mmCIF file of N, CA and C in Angstrom:
data_model
loop_
_atom_site.group_PDB
_atom_site.id
_atom_site.type_symbol
_atom_site.label_atom_id
_atom_site.label_comp_id
_atom_site.label_asym_id
_atom_site.label_seq_id
_atom_site.Cartn_x
_atom_site.Cartn_y
_atom_site.Cartn_z
ATOM 1 N N MET A 1 115.707 110.184 99.321
ATOM 2 C CA MET A 1 115.017 109.183 100.120
ATOM 3 C C MET A 1 113.535 109.519 100.228
ATOM 4 N N ALA A 2 112.753 108.510 100.448
ATOM 5 C CA ALA A 2 111.316 108.717 100.651
ATOM 6 C C ALA A 2 111.116 109.258 102.058
ATOM 7 N N VAL A 3 110.409 110.355 102.159
ATOM 8 C CA VAL A 3 110.172 110.963 103.462
ATOM 9 C C VAL A 3 108.740 110.753 103.938
ATOM 10 N N CYS A 4 107.850 110.360 103.013
ATOM 11 C CA CYS A 4 106.460 110.113 103.378
ATOM 12 C C CYS A 4 105.874 109.055 102.455
ATOM 13 N N VAL A 5 105.194 108.096 103.053
ATOM 14 C CA VAL A 5 104.470 107.068 102.306
ATOM 15 C C VAL A 5 103.047 107.070 102.835
ATOM 16 N N SER A 6 102.085 107.127 101.915
ATOM 17 C CA SER A 6 100.692 107.157 102.362
ATOM 18 C C SER A 6 99.821 106.281 101.483
ATOM 19 N N VAL A 7 98.746 105.790 102.098
ATOM 20 C CA VAL A 7 97.723 105.011 101.415
ATOM 21 C C VAL A 7 96.420 105.773 101.607
ATOM 22 N N ILE A 8 95.764 106.081 100.485
ATOM 23 C CA ILE A 8 94.532 106.868 100.513
ATOM 24 C C ILE A 8 93.391 106.003 99.998
ATOM 25 N N ALA A 9 92.283 105.993 100.701
ATOM 26 C CA ALA A 9 91.127 105.180 100.325
ATOM 27 C C ALA A 9 90.479 105.704 99.056
ATOM 28 N N LYS A 10 89.609 104.900 98.498
ATOM 29 C CA LYS A 10 88.871 105.266 97.285
ATOM 30 C C LYS A 10 88.105 106.574 97.485
ATOM 31 N N GLU A 11 87.602 106.790 98.696
ATOM 32 C CA GLU A 11 86.820 107.982 99.005
ATOM 33 C C GLU A 11 87.691 109.157 99.443
ATOM 34 N N ASN A 12 89.002 109.073 99.247
ATOM 35 C CA ASN A 12 89.984 110.134 99.509
ATOM 36 C C ASN A 12 90.193 110.482 100.981
ATOM 37 N N TYR A 13 90.109 109.518 101.864
ATOM 38 C CA TYR A 13 90.535 109.738 103.246
ATOM 39 C C TYR A 13 91.742 108.848 103.515
ATOM 40 N N PRO A 14 92.654 109.294 104.374
ATOM 41 C CA PRO A 14 93.898 108.535 104.585
ATOM 42 C C PRO A 14 93.669 107.256 105.383
ATOM 43 N N LEU A 15 94.216 106.175 104.856
ATOM 44 C CA LEU A 15 94.214 104.905 105.580
ATOM 45 C C LEU A 15 95.518 104.731 106.356
ATOM 46 N N TYR A 16 96.583 105.329 105.814
ATOM 47 C CA TYR A 16 97.906 105.150 106.408
ATOM 48 C C TYR A 16 98.808 106.279 105.945
ATOM 49 N N ILE A 17 99.519 106.910 106.865
ATOM 50 C CA ILE A 17 100.545 107.895 106.520
ATOM 51 C C ILE A 17 101.719 107.687 107.455
ATOM 52 N N LYS A 18 102.900 107.494 106.871
ATOM 53 C CA LYS A 18 104.128 107.333 107.656
ATOM 54 C C LYS A 18 105.141 108.346 107.142
ATOM 55 N N THR A 19 105.714 109.118 108.066
ATOM 56 C CA THR A 19 106.727 110.099 107.701
ATOM 57 C C THR A 19 107.998 109.822 108.479
ATOM 58 N N ILE A 20 109.137 110.128 107.867
ATOM 59 C CA ILE A 20 110.412 109.943 108.569
ATOM 60 C C ILE A 20 110.720 111.139 109.470
ATOM 61 N N PRO A 21 110.764 112.382 108.972
ATOM 62 C CA PRO A 21 110.929 113.475 109.944
ATOM 63 C C PRO A 21 109.581 113.766 110.596
ATOM 64 N N THR A 22 109.379 113.237 111.772
ATOM 65 C CA THR A 22 108.055 113.319 112.403
ATOM 66 C C THR A 22 107.676 114.738 112.804
ATOM 67 N N GLU A 23 108.640 115.648 112.875
ATOM 68 C CA GLU A 23 108.285 117.021 113.253
ATOM 69 C C GLU A 23 107.542 117.744 112.137
ATOM 70 N N ASN A 24 107.637 117.272 110.895
ATOM 71 C CA ASN A 24 106.929 117.888 109.769
ATOM 72 C C ASN A 24 105.744 117.050 109.304
ATOM 73 N N GLU A 25 105.199 116.251 110.168
ATOM 74 C CA GLU A 25 104.138 115.328 109.780
ATOM 75 C C GLU A 25 102.914 116.045 109.223
ATOM 76 N N LEU A 26 102.511 117.146 109.823
ATOM 77 C CA LEU A 26 101.346 117.890 109.340
ATOM 78 C C LEU A 26 101.585 118.446 107.937
ATOM 79 N N LYS A 27 102.805 118.875 107.665
ATOM 80 C CA LYS A 27 103.163 119.380 106.335
ATOM 81 C C LYS A 27 102.962 118.289 105.280
ATOM 82 N N PHE A 28 103.339 117.064 105.609
ATOM 83 C CA PHE A 28 103.176 115.966 104.660
ATOM 84 C C PHE A 28 101.712 115.565 104.496
ATOM 85 N N HIS A 29 100.919 115.706 105.554
ATOM 86 C CA HIS A 29 99.480 115.472 105.433
ATOM 87 C C HIS A 29 98.885 116.437 104.411
ATOM 88 N N TYR A 30 99.271 117.697 104.503
ATOM 89 C CA TYR A 30 98.795 118.697 103.536
ATOM 90 C C TYR A 30 99.286 118.391 102.125
ATOM 91 N N THR A 31 100.553 118.001 102.007
ATOM 92 C CA THR A 31 101.125 117.686 100.693
ATOM 93 C C THR A 31 100.382 116.537 100.036
ATOM 94 N N VAL A 32 100.124 115.487 100.799
ATOM 95 C CA VAL A 32 99.405 114.328 100.266
ATOM 96 C C VAL A 32 97.980 114.724 99.897
ATOM 97 N N HIS A 33 97.343 115.499 100.748
ATOM 98 C CA HIS A 33 95.959 115.916 100.482
ATOM 99 C C HIS A 33 95.861 116.778 99.219
ATOM 100 N N THR A 34 96.810 117.679 99.015
ATOM 101 C CA THR A 34 96.743 118.546 97.848
ATOM 102 C C THR A 34 97.028 117.802 96.550
ATOM 103 N N CYS A 35 97.739 116.692 96.611
ATOM 104 C CA CYS A 35 98.045 115.958 95.375
ATOM 105 C C CYS A 35 96.861 115.104 94.908
ATOM 106 N N LEU A 36 95.831 114.947 95.719
ATOM 107 C CA LEU A 36 94.695 114.102 95.331
ATOM 108 C C LEU A 36 93.953 114.643 94.117
ATOM 109 N N ASP A 37 93.909 115.952 93.952
ATOM 110 C CA ASP A 37 93.280 116.525 92.759
ATOM 111 C C ASP A 37 94.048 116.143 91.500
ATOM 112 N N VAL A 38 95.367 116.160 91.600
ATOM 113 C CA VAL A 38 96.202 115.779 90.462
ATOM 114 C C VAL A 38 96.014 114.304 90.142
ATOM 115 N N VAL A 39 95.909 113.474 91.180
ATOM 116 C CA VAL A 39 95.674 112.039 90.983
ATOM 117 C C VAL A 39 94.357 111.824 90.256
ATOM 118 N N GLU A 40 93.294 112.481 90.708
ATOM 119 C CA GLU A 40 91.986 112.325 90.073
ATOM 120 C C GLU A 40 92.016 112.782 88.615
ATOM 121 N N GLU A 41 92.730 113.862 88.360
ATOM 122 C CA GLU A 41 92.836 114.368 86.991
ATOM 123 C C GLU A 41 93.569 113.372 86.100
ATOM 124 N N LYS A 42 94.676 112.813 86.603
ATOM 125 C CA LYS A 42 95.430 111.837 85.808
ATOM 126 C C LYS A 42 94.642 110.559 85.590
ATOM 127 N N VAL A 43 93.923 110.098 86.614
ATOM 128 C CA VAL A 43 93.137 108.867 86.492
ATOM 129 C C VAL A 43 92.011 109.063 85.483
ATOM 130 N N SER A 44 91.347 110.201 85.532
ATOM 131 C CA SER A 44 90.246 110.425 84.595
ATOM 132 C C SER A 44 90.746 110.585 83.168
ATOM 133 N N SER A 45 91.900 111.202 82.966
ATOM 134 C CA SER A 45 92.424 111.353 81.604
ATOM 135 C C SER A 45 92.920 110.028 81.050
ATOM 136 N N VAL A 46 93.482 109.174 81.908
ATOM 137 C CA VAL A 46 93.954 107.860 81.458
ATOM 138 C C VAL A 46 92.772 106.957 81.145
ATOM 139 N N SER A 47 91.730 106.996 81.975
ATOM 140 C CA SER A 47 90.581 106.113 81.751
ATOM 141 C C SER A 47 89.798 106.512 80.513
ATOM 142 N N LYS A 48 89.852 107.780 80.115
ATOM 143 C CA LYS A 48 89.173 108.197 78.892
ATOM 144 C C LYS A 48 89.916 107.707 77.655
ATOM 145 N N SER A 49 91.248 107.713 77.728
ATOM 146 C CA SER A 49 92.024 107.345 76.549
ATOM 147 C C SER A 49 92.118 105.835 76.356
ATOM 148 N N VAL A 50 92.207 105.083 77.428
ATOM 149 C CA VAL A 50 92.316 103.628 77.337
ATOM 150 C C VAL A 50 91.195 103.017 78.170
ATOM 151 N N ASN A 51 90.387 102.198 77.539
ATOM 152 C CA ASN A 51 89.207 101.670 78.220
ATOM 153 C C ASN A 51 89.543 100.773 79.405
ATOM 154 N N ASP A 52 90.205 99.651 79.144
ATOM 155 C CA ASP A 52 90.360 98.648 80.175
ATOM 156 C C ASP A 52 91.787 98.554 80.709
ATOM 157 N N LEU A 53 92.758 98.740 79.836
ATOM 158 C CA LEU A 53 94.150 98.596 80.236
ATOM 159 C C LEU A 53 94.706 99.959 80.614
ATOM 160 N N ARG A 54 94.917 100.179 81.878
ATOM 161 C CA ARG A 54 95.470 101.460 82.281
ATOM 162 C C ARG A 54 96.696 101.246 83.148
ATOM 163 N N GLU A 55 97.556 102.194 83.084
ATOM 164 C CA GLU A 55 98.792 102.166 83.861
ATOM 165 C C GLU A 55 98.475 102.521 85.311
ATOM 166 N N LEU A 56 98.933 101.689 86.233
ATOM 167 C CA LEU A 56 98.694 101.950 87.642
ATOM 168 C C LEU A 56 99.621 103.047 88.164
ATOM 169 N N TYR A 57 100.838 103.087 87.643
ATOM 170 C CA TYR A 57 101.815 104.086 88.072
ATOM 171 C C TYR A 57 101.507 105.409 87.394
ATOM 172 N N LEU A 58 101.291 106.456 88.174
ATOM 173 C CA LEU A 58 100.934 107.763 87.628
ATOM 174 C C LEU A 58 102.138 108.659 87.401
ATOM 175 N N GLY A 59 103.267 108.311 87.969
ATOM 176 C CA GLY A 59 104.473 109.108 87.794
ATOM 177 C C GLY A 59 104.509 110.304 88.721
ATOM 178 N N LEU A 60 105.283 111.310 88.302
ATOM 179 C CA LEU A 60 105.444 112.518 89.094
ATOM 180 C C LEU A 60 104.144 113.311 89.082
ATOM 181 N N LEU A 61 103.595 113.543 90.261
ATOM 182 C CA LEU A 61 102.367 114.321 90.361
ATOM 183 C C LEU A 61 102.685 115.811 90.342
ATOM 184 N N TYR A 62 103.617 116.220 91.177
ATOM 185 C CA TYR A 62 104.094 117.594 91.120
ATOM 186 C C TYR A 62 105.361 117.740 91.962
ATOM 187 N N PRO A 63 106.258 118.614 91.523
ATOM 188 C CA PRO A 63 107.453 118.905 92.312
ATOM 189 C C PRO A 63 107.275 120.181 93.132
ATOM 190 N N THR A 64 107.906 120.229 94.281
ATOM 191 C CA THR A 64 107.990 121.459 95.063
ATOM 192 C C THR A 64 109.476 121.792 95.194
ATOM 193 N N GLU A 65 109.790 122.814 95.943
ATOM 194 C CA GLU A 65 111.200 123.167 96.126
ATOM 195 C C GLU A 65 111.972 122.060 96.830
ATOM 196 N N ASP A 66 111.343 121.434 97.817
ATOM 197 C CA ASP A 66 112.043 120.451 98.644
ATOM 198 C C ASP A 66 111.710 119.003 98.307
ATOM 199 N N TYR A 67 110.558 118.760 97.690
ATOM 200 C CA TYR A 67 110.077 117.390 97.511
ATOM 201 C C TYR A 67 109.495 117.162 96.127
ATOM 202 N N LYS A 68 109.460 115.877 95.757
ATOM 203 C CA LYS A 68 108.741 115.442 94.560
ATOM 204 C C LYS A 68 107.697 114.440 95.020
ATOM 205 N N VAL A 69 106.499 114.549 94.490
ATOM 206 C CA VAL A 69 105.390 113.697 94.903
ATOM 207 C C VAL A 69 105.034 112.770 93.747
ATOM 208 N N TYR A 70 105.032 111.457 94.022
ATOM 209 C CA TYR A 70 104.721 110.448 93.020
ATOM 210 C C TYR A 70 103.438 109.725 93.414
ATOM 211 N N GLY A 71 102.698 109.236 92.412
ATOM 212 C CA GLY A 71 101.423 108.591 92.682
ATOM 213 C C GLY A 71 101.256 107.258 91.987
ATOM 214 N N TYR A 72 100.366 106.456 92.534
ATOM 215 C CA TYR A 72 100.061 105.118 92.040
ATOM 216 C C TYR A 72 98.623 104.832 92.437
ATOM 217 N N VAL A 73 97.840 104.233 91.549
ATOM 218 C CA VAL A 73 96.440 103.923 91.845
ATOM 219 C C VAL A 73 96.199 102.450 91.544
ATOM 220 N N THR A 74 95.541 101.757 92.472
ATOM 221 C CA THR A 74 95.217 100.356 92.253
ATOM 222 C C THR A 74 93.962 100.249 91.395
ATOM 223 N N ASN A 75 93.630 99.028 91.000
ATOM 224 C CA ASN A 75 92.412 98.816 90.215
ATOM 225 C C ASN A 75 91.148 99.137 91.007
ATOM 226 N N THR A 76 91.258 99.091 92.328
ATOM 227 C CA THR A 76 90.105 99.403 93.178
ATOM 228 C C THR A 76 90.093 100.875 93.600
ATOM 229 N N LYS A 77 90.913 101.696 92.949
ATOM 230 C CA LYS A 77 90.998 103.147 93.162
ATOM 231 C C LYS A 77 91.576 103.557 94.513
ATOM 232 N N VAL A 78 92.319 102.641 95.164
ATOM 233 C CA VAL A 78 93.081 103.007 96.349
ATOM 234 C C VAL A 78 94.362 103.657 95.850
ATOM 235 N N LYS A 79 94.738 104.782 96.460
ATOM 236 C CA LYS A 79 95.873 105.557 95.980
ATOM 237 C C LYS A 79 97.055 105.416 96.922
ATOM 238 N N PHE A 80 98.241 105.279 96.320
ATOM 239 C CA PHE A 80 99.488 105.301 97.072
ATOM 240 C C PHE A 80 100.233 106.562 96.661
ATOM 241 N N VAL A 81 100.757 107.272 97.637
ATOM 242 C CA VAL A 81 101.516 108.493 97.369
ATOM 243 C C VAL A 81 102.836 108.383 98.114
ATOM 244 N N ILE A 82 103.926 108.647 97.391
ATOM 245 C CA ILE A 82 105.258 108.653 97.989
ATOM 246 C C ILE A 82 105.862 110.029 97.749
ATOM 247 N N VAL A 83 106.347 110.631 98.828
ATOM 248 C CA VAL A 83 107.013 111.930 98.749
ATOM 249 C C VAL A 83 108.505 111.687 98.914
ATOM 250 N N VAL A 84 109.297 112.198 97.962
ATOM 251 C CA VAL A 84 110.739 111.988 97.926
ATOM 252 C C VAL A 84 111.423 113.348 97.984
ATOM 253 N N GLU A 85 112.562 113.406 98.660
ATOM 254 C CA GLU A 85 113.316 114.655 98.706
ATOM 255 C C GLU A 85 113.829 115.007 97.320
ATOM 256 N N THR A 86 113.749 116.268 96.956
ATOM 257 C CA THR A 86 114.222 116.723 95.649
ATOM 258 C C THR A 86 115.737 116.620 95.553
ATOM 259 N N SER A 87 116.424 116.787 96.667
ATOM 260 C CA SER A 87 117.889 116.738 96.654
ATOM 261 C C SER A 87 118.421 115.359 96.286
ATOM 262 N N ASN A 88 117.580 114.337 96.405
ATOM 263 C CA ASN A 88 118.004 112.977 96.076
ATOM 264 C C ASN A 88 117.775 112.733 94.586
ATOM 265 N N THR A 89 118.787 112.960 93.791
ATOM 266 C CA THR A 89 118.685 112.751 92.347
ATOM 267 C C THR A 89 119.029 111.323 91.960
ATOM 268 N N LEU A 90 119.401 110.505 92.940
ATOM 269 C CA LEU A 90 119.784 109.125 92.641
ATOM 270 C C LEU A 90 118.581 108.240 92.343
ATOM 271 N N LEU A 91 117.419 108.601 92.870
ATOM 272 C CA LEU A 91 116.224 107.793 92.626
ATOM 273 C C LEU A 91 115.749 107.991 91.194
ATOM 274 N N ARG A 92 115.679 106.904 90.482
ATOM 275 C CA ARG A 92 115.183 106.964 89.109
ATOM 276 C C ARG A 92 113.756 106.448 89.068
ATOM 277 N N ASP A 93 113.143 106.616 87.916
ATOM 278 C CA ASP A 93 111.752 106.224 87.740
ATOM 279 C C ASP A 93 111.546 104.740 88.029
ATOM 280 N N ASN A 94 112.477 103.891 87.615
ATOM 281 C CA ASN A 94 112.341 102.450 87.853
ATOM 282 C C ASN A 94 112.376 102.116 89.335
ATOM 283 N N GLU A 95 113.185 102.855 90.104
ATOM 284 C CA GLU A 95 113.251 102.610 91.545
ATOM 285 C C GLU A 95 111.967 103.048 92.239
ATOM 286 N N ILE A 96 111.383 104.147 91.768
ATOM 287 C CA ILE A 96 110.105 104.594 92.324
ATOM 288 C C ILE A 96 109.015 103.569 92.011
ATOM 289 N N ARG A 97 109.003 103.064 90.768
ATOM 290 C CA ARG A 97 108.029 102.021 90.385
ATOM 291 C C ARG A 97 108.190 100.787 91.266
ATOM 292 N N SER A 98 109.433 100.419 91.533
ATOM 293 C CA SER A 98 109.702 99.253 92.382
ATOM 294 C C SER A 98 109.172 99.471 93.802
ATOM 295 N N MET A 99 109.333 100.682 94.319
ATOM 296 C CA MET A 99 108.804 100.987 95.650
ATOM 297 C C MET A 99 107.287 100.842 95.662
ATOM 298 N N PHE A 100 106.622 101.322 94.601
ATOM 299 C CA PHE A 100 105.164 101.206 94.534
ATOM 300 C C PHE A 100 104.728 99.748 94.415
ATOM 301 N N ARG A 101 105.470 98.942 93.666
ATOM 302 C CA ARG A 101 105.116 97.513 93.560
ATOM 303 C C ARG A 101 105.221 96.829 94.913
ATOM 304 N N LYS A 102 106.297 97.119 95.657
ATOM 305 C CA LYS A 102 106.455 96.544 97.003
ATOM 306 C C LYS A 102 105.310 96.983 97.915
ATOM 307 N N LEU A 103 104.974 98.254 97.823
ATOM 308 C CA LEU A 103 103.892 98.789 98.653
ATOM 309 C C LEU A 103 102.556 98.154 98.292
ATOM 310 N N HIS A 104 102.304 97.976 97.004
ATOM 311 C CA HIS A 104 101.057 97.359 96.548
ATOM 312 C C HIS A 104 100.984 95.905 97.005
ATOM 313 N N ASN A 105 102.095 95.174 96.895
ATOM 314 C CA ASN A 105 102.116 93.776 97.353
ATOM 315 C C ASN A 105 101.878 93.684 98.862
ATOM 316 N N ALA A 106 102.487 94.587 99.621
ATOM 317 C CA ALA A 106 102.276 94.586 101.073
ATOM 318 C C ALA A 106 100.838 94.932 101.415
ATOM 319 N N TYR A 107 100.247 95.858 100.684
ATOM 320 C CA TYR A 107 98.856 96.228 100.907
ATOM 321 C C TYR A 107 97.936 95.047 100.592
ATOM 322 N N THR A 108 98.221 94.345 99.509
ATOM 323 C CA THR A 108 97.427 93.174 99.141
ATOM 324 C C THR A 108 97.532 92.089 100.207
ATOM 325 N N ASP A 109 98.748 91.857 100.700
ATOM 326 C CA ASP A 109 98.932 90.867 101.767
ATOM 327 C C ASP A 109 98.166 91.264 103.027
ATOM 328 N N MET A 110 98.183 92.562 103.336
ATOM 329 C CA MET A 110 97.476 93.041 104.517
ATOM 330 C C MET A 110 95.961 92.878 104.362
ATOM 331 N N LEU A 111 95.458 93.096 103.136
ATOM 332 C CA LEU A 111 94.020 92.925 102.884
ATOM 333 C C LEU A 111 93.576 91.476 103.044
ATOM 334 N N CYS A 112 94.488 90.542 102.836
ATOM 335 C CA CYS A 112 94.153 89.119 102.968
ATOM 336 C C CYS A 112 93.990 88.686 104.422
ATOM 337 N N ASN A 113 94.367 89.547 105.352
ATOM 338 C CA ASN A 113 94.197 89.247 106.765
ATOM 339 C C ASN A 113 92.699 89.237 107.090
ATOM 340 N N PRO A 114 92.182 88.134 107.618
ATOM 341 C CA PRO A 114 90.743 88.068 107.894
ATOM 342 C C PRO A 114 90.292 89.013 109.018
ATOM 343 N N PHE A 115 91.228 89.547 109.782
ATOM 344 C CA PHE A 115 90.867 90.442 110.881
ATOM 345 C C PHE A 115 90.884 91.908 110.467
ATOM 346 N N TYR A 116 91.256 92.193 109.228
ATOM 347 C CA TYR A 116 91.247 93.573 108.734
ATOM 348 C C TYR A 116 89.950 93.832 107.987
ATOM 349 N N THR A 117 89.290 94.918 108.327
ATOM 350 C CA THR A 117 88.084 95.333 107.621
ATOM 351 C C THR A 117 88.475 96.396 106.605
ATOM 352 N N PRO A 118 88.240 96.156 105.314
ATOM 353 C CA PRO A 118 88.605 97.156 104.303
ATOM 354 C C PRO A 118 87.958 98.506 104.583
ATOM 355 N N GLY A 119 88.767 99.557 104.457
ATOM 356 C CA GLY A 119 88.295 100.909 104.712
ATOM 357 C C GLY A 119 88.701 101.451 106.065
ATOM 358 N N GLU A 120 89.171 100.582 106.954
ATOM 359 C CA GLU A 120 89.647 101.039 108.258
ATOM 360 C C GLU A 120 91.098 101.485 108.129
ATOM 361 N N THR A 121 91.558 102.280 109.104
ATOM 362 C CA THR A 121 92.962 102.679 109.077
ATOM 363 C C THR A 121 93.845 101.449 109.228
ATOM 364 N N ILE A 122 94.995 101.507 108.601
ATOM 365 C CA ILE A 122 95.907 100.365 108.585
ATOM 366 C C ILE A 122 96.757 100.398 109.843
ATOM 367 N N LYS A 123 96.661 99.336 110.636
ATOM 368 C CA LYS A 123 97.413 99.229 111.880
ATOM 369 C C LYS A 123 98.294 97.982 111.891
ATOM 370 N N SER A 124 98.502 97.394 110.735
ATOM 371 C CA SER A 124 99.284 96.170 110.617
ATOM 372 C C SER A 124 100.755 96.433 110.913
ATOM 373 N N ARG A 125 101.323 95.658 111.831
ATOM 374 C CA ARG A 125 102.733 95.811 112.160
ATOM 375 C C ARG A 125 103.624 95.377 111.004
ATOM 376 N N SER A 126 103.222 94.334 110.302
ATOM 377 C CA SER A 126 104.043 93.868 109.183
ATOM 378 C C SER A 126 104.044 94.887 108.042
ATOM 379 N N PHE A 127 102.905 95.520 107.778
ATOM 380 C CA PHE A 127 102.837 96.562 106.759
ATOM 381 C C PHE A 127 103.708 97.748 107.160
ATOM 382 N N ASP A 128 103.600 98.158 108.412
ATOM 383 C CA ASP A 128 104.389 99.271 108.923
ATOM 384 C C ASP A 128 105.884 98.964 108.853
ATOM 385 N N LYS A 129 106.242 97.739 109.185
ATOM 386 C CA LYS A 129 107.646 97.320 109.144
ATOM 387 C C LYS A 129 108.184 97.379 107.723
ATOM 388 N N LEU A 130 107.405 96.914 106.748
ATOM 389 C CA LEU A 130 107.847 96.949 105.361
ATOM 390 C C LEU A 130 108.018 98.387 104.869
ATOM 391 N N VAL A 131 107.102 99.271 105.227
ATOM 392 C CA VAL A 131 107.205 100.673 104.823
ATOM 393 C C VAL A 131 108.457 101.294 105.427
ATOM 394 N N LEU A 132 108.719 101.034 106.702
ATOM 395 C CA LEU A 132 109.927 101.568 107.336
ATOM 396 C C LEU A 132 111.181 101.015 106.677
ATOM 397 N N GLN A 133 111.170 99.723 106.316
ATOM 398 C CA GLN A 133 112.315 99.137 105.617
ATOM 399 C C GLN A 133 112.532 99.816 104.272
ATOM 400 N N MET A 134 111.454 100.100 103.556
ATOM 401 C CA MET A 134 111.578 100.798 102.273
ATOM 402 C C MET A 134 112.181 102.185 102.468
ATOM 403 N N MET A 135 111.743 102.892 103.483
ATOM 404 C CA MET A 135 112.221 104.247 103.704
ATOM 405 C C MET A 135 113.666 104.243 104.203
ATOM 406 N N VAL A 136 114.015 103.309 105.077
ATOM 407 C CA VAL A 136 115.364 103.238 105.614
ATOM 408 C C VAL A 136 116.336 102.712 104.560
ATOM 409 N N SER A 137 115.908 101.752 103.735
ATOM 410 C CA SER A 137 116.806 101.215 102.707
ATOM 411 C C SER A 137 117.154 102.286 101.685
ATOM 412 N N GLU A 138 116.224 103.222 101.454
ATOM 413 C CA GLU A 138 116.527 104.327 100.551
ATOM 414 C C GLU A 138 117.558 105.258 101.171
ATOM 415 N N VAL A 139 117.548 105.364 102.503
ATOM 416 C CA VAL A 139 118.531 106.217 103.186
ATOM 417 C C VAL A 139 119.914 105.580 103.084
ATOM 418 N N GLN A 140 119.981 104.252 103.251
ATOM 419 C CA GLN A 140 121.261 103.555 103.256
ATOM 420 C C GLN A 140 121.851 103.421 101.858
ATOM 421 N N SER A 141 121.039 103.448 100.821
ATOM 422 C CA SER A 141 121.542 103.266 99.452
ATOM 423 C C SER A 141 122.419 104.404 99.011
#
């Protein structure tokens, strides 16, 4: 199951971080922060090889003993990071991609809100609800 979902701004500061085990929230902040170097490395290597058409899904950024960290970058360089428990071998690459697509669509819908200023922390209830549904649906599956 996904234990942490985060949205990172172009300038590498967190816009949104949601964790399921709230007692380890600081640990997930560190995990997300440390994966940003890997994201930048993957984005720069992809942009050098392919000029205009690049894959938004970055795949597995790095595994730890307990978690696997996956990344996704939008065309505007906003980063999505999902941390998944390593013990959950049921999640396949296609399911992770689907989670990122849902997250990207929800982020796009949230940006269309005229009362949201881009670059501010995300406080949208509908965005938060969708993220919780994604995390809980992975638990129930």
